[in-house]
């Protein structure tokens, strides 16, 4: 059993083309007392993710910020991967922290969701939820596949009809890795249902 205030659930959202607009239909619907930390890996260059985090924070009840090096993950917070750097989750004793790296781009992008998902292999969360939203390419598929070999992860894929670009969610679904396919407006409710509130 987790101790009081201990983080034991994590949600990782991957998005690319169309993501900033689509995230406005997900993040503001999350409750401020969500019983999980949320990481968003949105393909963006350096200098743009801080303004995205600020805009989503203004629209939301849950706290949203750009990820910082060495920052401890806490429930009821949303962390947006910093543009131009990969983000991984590291564990120290019973706590989890964010690490930013300048390793080369993967799948032509940095941050890359595959990198973040694969970093979760060495974690010990009770619940992992992956969300794959609108975007070109196949980022998230390899990372979720590799993670699923070691951990249980519940994967939500955005549907074709509400995706601005049906690339990333299509690839994860066609790979047989999605547990449920949902329209954009139902994703936040499914996240909340899966991890609960404090």
PDB file of C-alpha atoms in Angstrom:
ATOM      1  CA  UNK A   1       0.000   0.000   0.000  1.00  0.00           C
ATOM      2  CA  UNK A   2       1.299   3.494  -0.797  1.00  0.00           C
ATOM      3  CA  UNK A   3       1.939   5.887   2.035  1.00  0.00           C
ATOM      4  CA  UNK A   4      -0.118   9.055   2.344  1.00  0.00           C
ATOM      5  CA  UNK A   5       0.800  11.502  -0.394  1.00  0.00           C
ATOM      6  CA  UNK A   6       2.933   8.945  -2.204  1.00  0.00           C
ATOM      7  CA  UNK A   7       2.733   8.907  -5.976  1.00  0.00           C
ATOM      8  CA  UNK A   8       1.810   5.478  -7.324  1.00  0.00           C
ATOM      9  CA  UNK A   9      -0.005   6.273 -10.597  1.00  0.00           C
ATOM     10  CA  UNK A  10       1.221   7.984 -13.765  1.00  0.00           C
ATOM     11  CA  UNK A  11      -0.405   9.092 -17.020  1.00  0.00           C
ATOM     12  CA  UNK A  12       1.728   9.823 -20.108  1.00  0.00           C
ATOM     13  CA  UNK A  13       0.074  11.622 -23.031  1.00  0.00           C
ATOM     14  CA  UNK A  14       1.791  11.665 -26.443  1.00  0.00           C
ATOM     15  CA  UNK A  15       0.728  14.132 -29.146  1.00  0.00           C
ATOM     16  CA  UNK A  16       2.151  15.895 -32.169  1.00  0.00           C
ATOM     17  CA  UNK A  17       0.466  17.723 -35.074  1.00  0.00           C
ATOM     18  CA  UNK A  18      -2.804  19.184 -33.780  1.00  0.00           C
ATOM     19  CA  UNK A  19      -1.828  18.393 -30.215  1.00  0.00           C
ATOM     20  CA  UNK A  20      -1.768  21.878 -28.659  1.00  0.00           C
ATOM     21  CA  UNK A  21      -5.377  22.524 -29.712  1.00  0.00           C
ATOM     22  CA  UNK A  22      -6.563  19.010 -28.872  1.00  0.00           C
ATOM     23  CA  UNK A  23      -4.952  19.099 -25.418  1.00  0.00           C
ATOM     24  CA  UNK A  24      -7.297  21.989 -24.618  1.00  0.00           C
ATOM     25  CA  UNK A  25     -10.137  19.455 -24.835  1.00  0.00           C
ATOM     26  CA  UNK A  26      -8.456  17.069 -22.396  1.00  0.00           C
ATOM     27  CA  UNK A  27      -6.364  18.817 -19.736  1.00  0.00           C
ATOM     28  CA  UNK A  28      -9.002  21.375 -18.598  1.00  0.00           C
ATOM     29  CA  UNK A  29     -11.395  18.468 -17.943  1.00  0.00           C
ATOM     30  CA  UNK A  30      -9.028  16.764 -15.497  1.00  0.00           C
ATOM     31  CA  UNK A  31      -9.902  17.281 -11.814  1.00  0.00           C
ATOM     32  CA  UNK A  32      -7.399  19.217  -9.658  1.00  0.00           C
ATOM     33  CA  UNK A  33      -7.220  16.297  -7.206  1.00  0.00           C
ATOM     34  CA  UNK A  34      -6.401  13.648  -9.820  1.00  0.00           C
ATOM     35  CA  UNK A  35      -4.727  10.708  -8.084  1.00  0.00           C
ATOM     36  CA  UNK A  36      -1.863  10.607 -10.576  1.00  0.00           C
ATOM     37  CA  UNK A  37       0.834  12.748 -12.098  1.00  0.00           C
ATOM     38  CA  UNK A  38       0.446  13.498 -15.809  1.00  0.00           C
ATOM     39  CA  UNK A  39       3.289  13.900 -18.301  1.00  0.00           C
ATOM     40  CA  UNK A  40       2.600  15.337 -21.757  1.00  0.00           C
ATOM     41  CA  UNK A  41       5.100  14.697 -24.539  1.00  0.00           C
ATOM     42  CA  UNK A  42       4.092  17.160 -27.254  1.00  0.00           C
ATOM     43  CA  UNK A  43       6.401  17.462 -30.240  1.00  0.00           C
ATOM     44  CA  UNK A  44       7.564  21.086 -30.064  1.00  0.00           C
ATOM     45  CA  UNK A  45      10.864  22.914 -30.478  1.00  0.00           C
ATOM     46  CA  UNK A  46      12.645  24.660 -27.635  1.00  0.00           C
ATOM     47  CA  UNK A  47      10.951  27.819 -26.409  1.00  0.00           C
ATOM     48  CA  UNK A  48       7.341  26.877 -27.167  1.00  0.00           C
ATOM     49  CA  UNK A  49       6.382  24.411 -24.449  1.00  0.00           C
ATOM     50  CA  UNK A  50       6.513  26.954 -21.616  1.00  0.00           C
ATOM     51  CA  UNK A  51       3.824  29.075 -23.281  1.00  0.00           C
ATOM     52  CA  UNK A  52       1.758  25.937 -23.985  1.00  0.00           C
ATOM     53  CA  UNK A  53       1.973  24.993 -20.305  1.00  0.00           C
ATOM     54  CA  UNK A  54       0.976  28.509 -19.239  1.00  0.00           C
ATOM     55  CA  UNK A  55      -2.012  28.530 -21.589  1.00  0.00           C
ATOM     56  CA  UNK A  56      -3.237  25.122 -20.433  1.00  0.00           C
ATOM     57  CA  UNK A  57      -2.738  26.122 -16.797  1.00  0.00           C
ATOM     58  CA  UNK A  58      -4.916  29.209 -17.345  1.00  0.00           C
ATOM     59  CA  UNK A  59      -7.677  27.026 -18.810  1.00  0.00           C
ATOM     60  CA  UNK A  60      -7.495  24.222 -16.242  1.00  0.00           C
ATOM     61  CA  UNK A  61      -8.321  23.442 -12.632  1.00  0.00           C
ATOM     62  CA  UNK A  62      -5.404  20.999 -12.446  1.00  0.00           C
ATOM     63  CA  UNK A  63      -1.958  22.599 -12.160  1.00  0.00           C
ATOM     64  CA  UNK A  64       0.050  22.577 -15.416  1.00  0.00           C
ATOM     65  CA  UNK A  65       3.716  23.492 -15.852  1.00  0.00           C
ATOM     66  CA  UNK A  66       6.725  22.886 -18.060  1.00  0.00           C
ATOM     67  CA  UNK A  67       8.929  20.062 -16.774  1.00  0.00           C
ATOM     68  CA  UNK A  68      12.154  21.030 -15.005  1.00  0.00           C
ATOM     69  CA  UNK A  69      15.319  19.019 -14.474  1.00  0.00           C
ATOM     70  CA  UNK A  70      15.299  17.098 -11.191  1.00  0.00           C
ATOM     71  CA  UNK A  71      11.700  17.982 -10.371  1.00  0.00           C
ATOM     72  CA  UNK A  72       9.781  15.527  -8.200  1.00  0.00           C
ATOM     73  CA  UNK A  73       6.572  14.158  -9.708  1.00  0.00           C
ATOM     74  CA  UNK A  74       3.481  14.778  -7.604  1.00  0.00           C
ATOM     75  CA  UNK A  75      -0.155  13.737  -7.977  1.00  0.00           C
ATOM     76  CA  UNK A  76      -2.610  16.334  -9.265  1.00  0.00           C
ATOM     77  CA  UNK A  77      -0.018  17.982 -11.519  1.00  0.00           C
ATOM     78  CA  UNK A  78       0.588  18.015 -15.263  1.00  0.00           C
ATOM     79  CA  UNK A  79       4.158  18.289 -16.571  1.00  0.00           C
ATOM     80  CA  UNK A  80       4.820  19.187 -20.203  1.00  0.00           C
ATOM     81  CA  UNK A  81       8.076  17.823 -21.608  1.00  0.00           C
ATOM     82  CA  UNK A  82      10.397  20.687 -22.456  1.00  0.00           C
ATOM     83  CA  UNK A  83      10.741  21.376 -26.172  1.00  0.00           C
ATOM     84  CA  UNK A  84      14.088  20.332 -27.612  1.00  0.00           C
ATOM     85  CA  UNK A  85      14.910  17.823 -24.843  1.00  0.00           C
ATOM     86  CA  UNK A  86      13.941  14.249 -24.072  1.00  0.00           C
ATOM     87  CA  UNK A  87      12.240  13.536 -20.763  1.00  0.00           C
ATOM     88  CA  UNK A  88      12.596  10.422 -18.666  1.00  0.00           C
ATOM     89  CA  UNK A  89      11.299   9.386 -15.274  1.00  0.00           C
ATOM     90  CA  UNK A  90      13.823   8.217 -12.696  1.00  0.00           C
ATOM     91  CA  UNK A  91      13.219   6.613  -9.330  1.00  0.00           C
ATOM     92  CA  UNK A  92      15.044   7.374  -6.096  1.00  0.00           C
ATOM     93  CA  UNK A  93      13.902   5.302  -3.140  1.00  0.00           C
ATOM     94  CA  UNK A  94      10.087   5.707  -3.163  1.00  0.00           C
ATOM     95  CA  UNK A  95       9.973   8.964  -5.142  1.00  0.00           C
ATOM     96  CA  UNK A  96      10.005   9.777  -8.853  1.00  0.00           C
ATOM     97  CA  UNK A  97      11.830  12.598 -10.572  1.00  0.00           C
ATOM     98  CA  UNK A  98      12.056  14.134 -14.043  1.00  0.00           C
ATOM     99  CA  UNK A  99      15.325  14.046 -15.960  1.00  0.00           C
ATOM    100  CA  UNK A 100      15.872  16.103 -19.124  1.00  0.00           C
ATOM    101  CA  UNK A 101      18.478  14.947 -21.631  1.00  0.00           C
ATOM    102  CA  UNK A 102      20.062  16.243 -24.831  1.00  0.00           C
ATOM    103  CA  UNK A 103      20.384  12.824 -26.440  1.00  0.00           C
ATOM    104  CA  UNK A 104      19.876  12.803 -30.224  1.00  0.00           C
ATOM    105  CA  UNK A 105      16.326  12.985 -31.621  1.00  0.00           C
ATOM    106  CA  UNK A 106      14.415   9.738 -32.061  1.00  0.00           C
ATOM    107  CA  UNK A 107      11.831   9.305 -34.806  1.00  0.00           C
ATOM    108  CA  UNK A 108      13.073  12.731 -35.901  1.00  0.00           C
ATOM    109  CA  UNK A 109      11.744  14.436 -32.762  1.00  0.00           C
ATOM    110  CA  UNK A 110      12.953  15.624 -29.379  1.00  0.00           C
ATOM    111  CA  UNK A 111      11.112  15.230 -27.043  1.00  0.00           C
ATOM    112  CA  UNK A 112      10.157  11.730 -28.152  1.00  0.00           C
ATOM    113  CA  UNK A 113       7.354   9.810 -26.419  1.00  0.00           C
ATOM    114  CA  UNK A 114       9.081   6.470 -27.059  1.00  0.00           C
ATOM    115  CA  UNK A 115      11.985   7.654 -24.906  1.00  0.00           C
ATOM    116  CA  UNK A 116       9.652   8.638 -22.048  1.00  0.00           C
ATOM    117  CA  UNK A 117       7.612   5.424 -22.169  1.00  0.00           C
ATOM    118  CA  UNK A 118      10.745   3.261 -22.171  1.00  0.00           C
ATOM    119  CA  UNK A 119      12.059   5.084 -19.087  1.00  0.00           C
ATOM    120  CA  UNK A 120       9.053   3.703 -17.180  1.00  0.00           C
ATOM    121  CA  UNK A 121      10.338   0.130 -17.493  1.00  0.00           C
ATOM    122  CA  UNK A 122      12.494   0.680 -14.401  1.00  0.00           C
ATOM    123  CA  UNK A 123       9.705   2.276 -12.330  1.00  0.00           C
ATOM    124  CA  UNK A 124       7.254   0.622  -9.971  1.00  0.00           C
ATOM    125  CA  UNK A 125       3.961   2.476 -10.412  1.00  0.00           C
ATOM    126  CA  UNK A 126       0.783   0.613  -9.471  1.00  0.00           C
ATOM    127  CA  UNK A 127      -1.021   2.082 -12.483  1.00  0.00           C
ATOM    128  CA  UNK A 128       0.336   3.326 -15.805  1.00  0.00           C
ATOM    129  CA  UNK A 129      -1.923   4.956 -18.381  1.00  0.00           C
ATOM    130  CA  UNK A 130      -0.731   5.841 -21.873  1.00  0.00           C
ATOM    131  CA  UNK A 131      -2.698   8.212 -24.077  1.00  0.00           C
ATOM    132  CA  UNK A 132      -1.842   8.545 -27.774  1.00  0.00           C
ATOM    133  CA  UNK A 133      -3.411  11.515 -29.513  1.00  0.00           C
ATOM    134  CA  UNK A 134      -3.340  13.274 -32.869  1.00  0.00           C
ATOM    135  CA  UNK A 135      -0.048  13.472 -34.721  1.00  0.00           C
ATOM    136  CA  UNK A 136       1.972  12.417 -37.738  1.00  0.00           C
ATOM    137  CA  UNK A 137       4.258   9.416 -37.631  1.00  0.00           C
ATOM    138  CA  UNK A 138       4.415   6.520 -35.206  1.00  0.00           C
ATOM    139  CA  UNK A 139       5.946   7.967 -32.022  1.00  0.00           C
ATOM    140  CA  UNK A 140       4.652   6.148 -28.885  1.00  0.00           C
ATOM    141  CA  UNK A 141       4.153   2.758 -30.577  1.00  0.00           C
ATOM    142  CA  UNK A 142       7.651   1.342 -30.001  1.00  0.00           C
ATOM    143  CA  UNK A 143       7.849   2.799 -26.505  1.00  0.00           C
ATOM    144  CA  UNK A 144       4.504   1.359 -25.416  1.00  0.00           C
ATOM    145  CA  UNK A 145       5.326  -2.013 -27.000  1.00  0.00           C
ATOM    146  CA  UNK A 146       8.641  -2.210 -25.118  1.00  0.00           C
ATOM    147  CA  UNK A 147       7.024  -1.058 -21.884  1.00  0.00           C
ATOM    148  CA  UNK A 148       4.200  -3.621 -22.190  1.00  0.00           C
ATOM    149  CA  UNK A 149       6.786  -6.417 -22.204  1.00  0.00           C
ATOM    150  CA  UNK A 150       7.683  -5.507 -18.616  1.00  0.00           C
ATOM    151  CA  UNK A 151       4.715  -3.613 -17.142  1.00  0.00           C
ATOM    152  CA  UNK A 152       0.951  -3.346 -17.343  1.00  0.00           C
ATOM    153  CA  UNK A 153      -0.034  -0.145 -19.133  1.00  0.00           C
ATOM    154  CA  UNK A 154      -3.587   0.811 -20.029  1.00  0.00           C
ATOM    155  CA  UNK A 155      -3.470   2.544 -23.399  1.00  0.00           C
ATOM    156  CA  UNK A 156      -6.058   5.001 -24.698  1.00  0.00           C
ATOM    157  CA  UNK A 157      -5.927   5.928 -28.379  1.00  0.00           C
ATOM    158  CA  UNK A 158      -7.759   8.871 -29.926  1.00  0.00           C
ATOM    159  CA  UNK A 159     -10.175   7.882 -32.691  1.00  0.00           C
ATOM    160  CA  UNK A 160      -9.822   8.714 -36.361  1.00  0.00           C
ATOM    161  CA  UNK A 161     -12.795  11.076 -36.492  1.00  0.00           C
ATOM    162  CA  UNK A 162     -11.516  13.520 -33.872  1.00  0.00           C
ATOM    163  CA  UNK A 163      -7.803  13.325 -34.723  1.00  0.00           C
ATOM    164  CA  UNK A 164      -6.474  16.274 -36.711  1.00  0.00           C
ATOM    165  CA  UNK A 165      -3.815  13.886 -38.062  1.00  0.00           C
ATOM    166  CA  UNK A 166      -4.599  10.182 -37.600  1.00  0.00           C
ATOM    167  CA  UNK A 167      -1.028   8.917 -37.542  1.00  0.00           C
ATOM    168  CA  UNK A 168       0.234   8.207 -34.030  1.00  0.00           C
ATOM    169  CA  UNK A 169      -3.069   6.830 -32.648  1.00  0.00           C
ATOM    170  CA  UNK A 170      -3.595   4.786 -35.814  1.00  0.00           C
ATOM    171  CA  UNK A 171      -0.185   3.136 -35.500  1.00  0.00           C
ATOM    172  CA  UNK A 172      -0.588   2.233 -31.828  1.00  0.00           C
ATOM    173  CA  UNK A 173      -4.065   0.811 -32.515  1.00  0.00           C
ATOM    174  CA  UNK A 174      -2.990  -1.160 -35.584  1.00  0.00           C
ATOM    175  CA  UNK A 175      -0.121  -2.599 -33.531  1.00  0.00           C
ATOM    176  CA  UNK A 176      -2.724  -4.058 -31.148  1.00  0.00           C
ATOM    177  CA  UNK A 177      -1.489  -1.951 -28.230  1.00  0.00           C
ATOM    178  CA  UNK A 178      -4.560   0.179 -27.496  1.00  0.00           C
ATOM    179  CA  UNK A 179      -7.004  -0.987 -24.831  1.00  0.00           C
ATOM    180  CA  UNK A 180      -9.682   1.499 -25.848  1.00  0.00           C
ATOM    181  CA  UNK A 181     -10.232   3.932 -28.741  1.00  0.00           C
ATOM    182  CA  UNK A 182     -12.116   7.097 -27.837  1.00  0.00           C
ATOM    183  CA  UNK A 183     -13.162  10.433 -29.307  1.00  0.00           C
ATOM    184  CA  UNK A 184     -11.252  13.422 -27.991  1.00  0.00           C
ATOM    185  CA  UNK A 185     -14.034  14.631 -25.688  1.00  0.00           C
ATOM    186  CA  UNK A 186     -14.102  11.329 -23.743  1.00  0.00           C
ATOM    187  CA  UNK A 187     -10.374  10.956 -23.066  1.00  0.00           C
ATOM    188  CA  UNK A 188     -10.254  13.030 -19.852  1.00  0.00           C
ATOM    189  CA  UNK A 189     -13.144  11.091 -18.310  1.00  0.00           C
ATOM    190  CA  UNK A 190     -11.449   7.784 -19.124  1.00  0.00           C
ATOM    191  CA  UNK A 191      -8.189   8.953 -17.512  1.00  0.00           C
ATOM    192  CA  UNK A 192     -10.040  10.050 -14.381  1.00  0.00           C
ATOM    193  CA  UNK A 193     -12.009   6.809 -14.214  1.00  0.00           C
ATOM    194  CA  UNK A 194      -8.800   4.785 -14.440  1.00  0.00           C
ATOM    195  CA  UNK A 195      -6.730   6.592 -11.780  1.00  0.00           C
ATOM    196  CA  UNK A 196      -9.421   8.160  -9.564  1.00  0.00           C
ATOM    197  CA  UNK A 197      -9.153  11.226  -7.378  1.00  0.00           C
ATOM    198  CA  UNK A 198      -7.528  11.958  -4.030  1.00  0.00           C
TER     199      UNK A 198
END
